[in-house]
């Protein structure tokens, strides 16, 4: 992926990885279409697989997963992968090691 500091925000990184929703806009109509098909599929699949492991080992990620129970499991995992992506970007930008179970 190169240097992640080149992305100005999490939205730009999520769009690059493919964890941001695809949006169709025409005039005043706007429609959310799910995950963006134009992305790095391999990187996205790595983050989705890492999200499955994160909900097994990280108590904060488990709580976030349980908070959304009742919805489609695949959609919840994509939310967890997006949260994991935001944590990855924060770790790289702040140059602090990742700690399991720490929120701040």
Tab-separated table of C-alpha atoms in Angstrom:
chain	number	residue	atom	x	y	z
A	1	UNK	CA	0.000	0.000	0.000
A	2	UNK	CA	2.966	2.267	0.328
A	3	UNK	CA	3.159	5.044	2.861
A	4	UNK	CA	-0.241	5.448	4.543
A	5	UNK	CA	0.594	8.974	5.636
A	6	UNK	CA	-0.071	10.095	2.065
A	7	UNK	CA	-3.819	9.778	2.705
A	8	UNK	CA	-5.234	12.985	4.132
A	9	UNK	CA	-8.144	11.293	5.887
A	10	UNK	CA	-9.648	7.944	6.754
A	11	UNK	CA	-12.265	8.424	4.023
A	12	UNK	CA	-9.572	8.543	1.355
A	13	UNK	CA	-7.853	5.444	2.728
A	14	UNK	CA	-11.152	3.551	3.066
A	15	UNK	CA	-11.980	4.393	-0.528
A	16	UNK	CA	-8.569	3.160	-1.653
A	17	UNK	CA	-8.904	-0.097	0.263
A	18	UNK	CA	-12.556	-0.575	-0.712
A	19	UNK	CA	-14.203	-0.415	2.694
A	20	UNK	CA	-16.109	2.768	1.868
A	21	UNK	CA	-19.594	2.524	0.371
A	22	UNK	CA	-20.089	3.127	-3.310
A	23	UNK	CA	-22.473	6.019	-3.968
A	24	UNK	CA	-24.479	6.614	-7.128
A	25	UNK	CA	-25.504	10.225	-7.674
A	26	UNK	CA	-27.478	11.674	-10.546
A	27	UNK	CA	-28.982	15.104	-10.163
A	28	UNK	CA	-30.850	15.185	-6.857
A	29	UNK	CA	-30.970	11.374	-6.553
A	30	UNK	CA	-28.407	9.672	-4.354
A	31	UNK	CA	-28.162	5.959	-3.631
A	32	UNK	CA	-25.742	3.935	-1.494
A	33	UNK	CA	-24.656	0.807	-3.359
A	34	UNK	CA	-22.528	-1.147	-0.854
A	35	UNK	CA	-18.764	-1.658	-1.089
A	36	UNK	CA	-16.850	-0.034	-3.895
A	37	UNK	CA	-15.868	-2.541	-6.606
A	38	UNK	CA	-12.936	-0.391	-7.818
A	39	UNK	CA	-10.362	-1.039	-5.144
A	40	UNK	CA	-7.552	-3.310	-4.023
A	41	UNK	CA	-9.522	-6.482	-3.409
A	42	UNK	CA	-6.594	-8.298	-1.833
A	43	UNK	CA	-5.992	-5.581	0.754
A	44	UNK	CA	-9.713	-5.400	1.503
A	45	UNK	CA	-9.863	-9.164	2.015
A	46	UNK	CA	-6.861	-8.956	4.361
A	47	UNK	CA	-8.631	-6.376	6.503
A	48	UNK	CA	-11.848	-8.411	6.548
A	49	UNK	CA	-9.923	-11.508	7.660
A	50	UNK	CA	-8.085	-9.433	10.272
A	51	UNK	CA	-11.483	-8.194	11.510
A	52	UNK	CA	-12.599	-11.785	12.118
A	53	UNK	CA	-9.474	-12.327	14.227
A	54	UNK	CA	-9.889	-8.988	16.004
A	55	UNK	CA	-13.364	-9.850	17.284
A	56	UNK	CA	-11.920	-13.033	18.749
A	57	UNK	CA	-8.982	-11.444	20.558
A	58	UNK	CA	-9.645	-7.727	21.158
A	59	UNK	CA	-12.294	-6.971	23.828
A	60	UNK	CA	-13.057	-3.521	22.374
A	61	UNK	CA	-13.659	-5.003	18.922
A	62	UNK	CA	-15.802	-7.741	20.482
A	63	UNK	CA	-17.936	-5.106	22.185
A	64	UNK	CA	-18.272	-3.164	18.920
A	65	UNK	CA	-19.293	-6.385	17.127
A	66	UNK	CA	-21.847	-7.288	19.818
A	67	UNK	CA	-23.252	-3.757	19.725
A	68	UNK	CA	-24.331	-4.336	16.113
A	69	UNK	CA	-25.647	-7.900	16.497
A	70	UNK	CA	-28.997	-8.518	14.863
A	71	UNK	CA	-27.860	-7.113	11.519
A	72	UNK	CA	-26.253	-9.009	8.658
A	73	UNK	CA	-22.997	-10.545	9.927
A	74	UNK	CA	-21.079	-9.626	6.768
A	75	UNK	CA	-22.059	-5.976	7.115
A	76	UNK	CA	-20.954	-5.984	10.743
A	77	UNK	CA	-17.577	-7.484	9.812
A	78	UNK	CA	-17.066	-4.761	7.213
A	79	UNK	CA	-17.772	-2.183	9.954
A	80	UNK	CA	-15.201	-3.884	12.197
A	81	UNK	CA	-12.701	-3.948	9.301
A	82	UNK	CA	-13.273	-0.215	8.768
A	83	UNK	CA	-12.639	0.398	12.479
A	84	UNK	CA	-9.480	-1.715	12.259
A	85	UNK	CA	-8.373	0.312	9.242
A	86	UNK	CA	-8.864	3.531	11.212
A	87	UNK	CA	-6.773	2.120	14.046
A	88	UNK	CA	-4.066	1.089	11.577
A	89	UNK	CA	-3.940	4.599	10.143
A	90	UNK	CA	-3.793	6.098	13.648
A	91	UNK	CA	-0.940	3.778	14.658
A	92	UNK	CA	1.083	4.738	11.606
A	93	UNK	CA	0.415	8.481	11.841
A	94	UNK	CA	1.073	8.740	15.591
A	95	UNK	CA	3.918	6.181	15.596
A	96	UNK	CA	2.604	4.447	18.706
A	97	UNK	CA	2.358	0.656	19.028
A	98	UNK	CA	-1.061	-0.982	18.848
A	99	UNK	CA	-2.398	-2.197	22.173
A	100	UNK	CA	-5.240	-4.673	22.389
A	101	UNK	CA	-8.230	-3.445	24.358
A	102	UNK	CA	-7.215	0.217	24.588
A	103	UNK	CA	-9.730	2.763	23.297
A	104	UNK	CA	-7.842	6.066	23.510
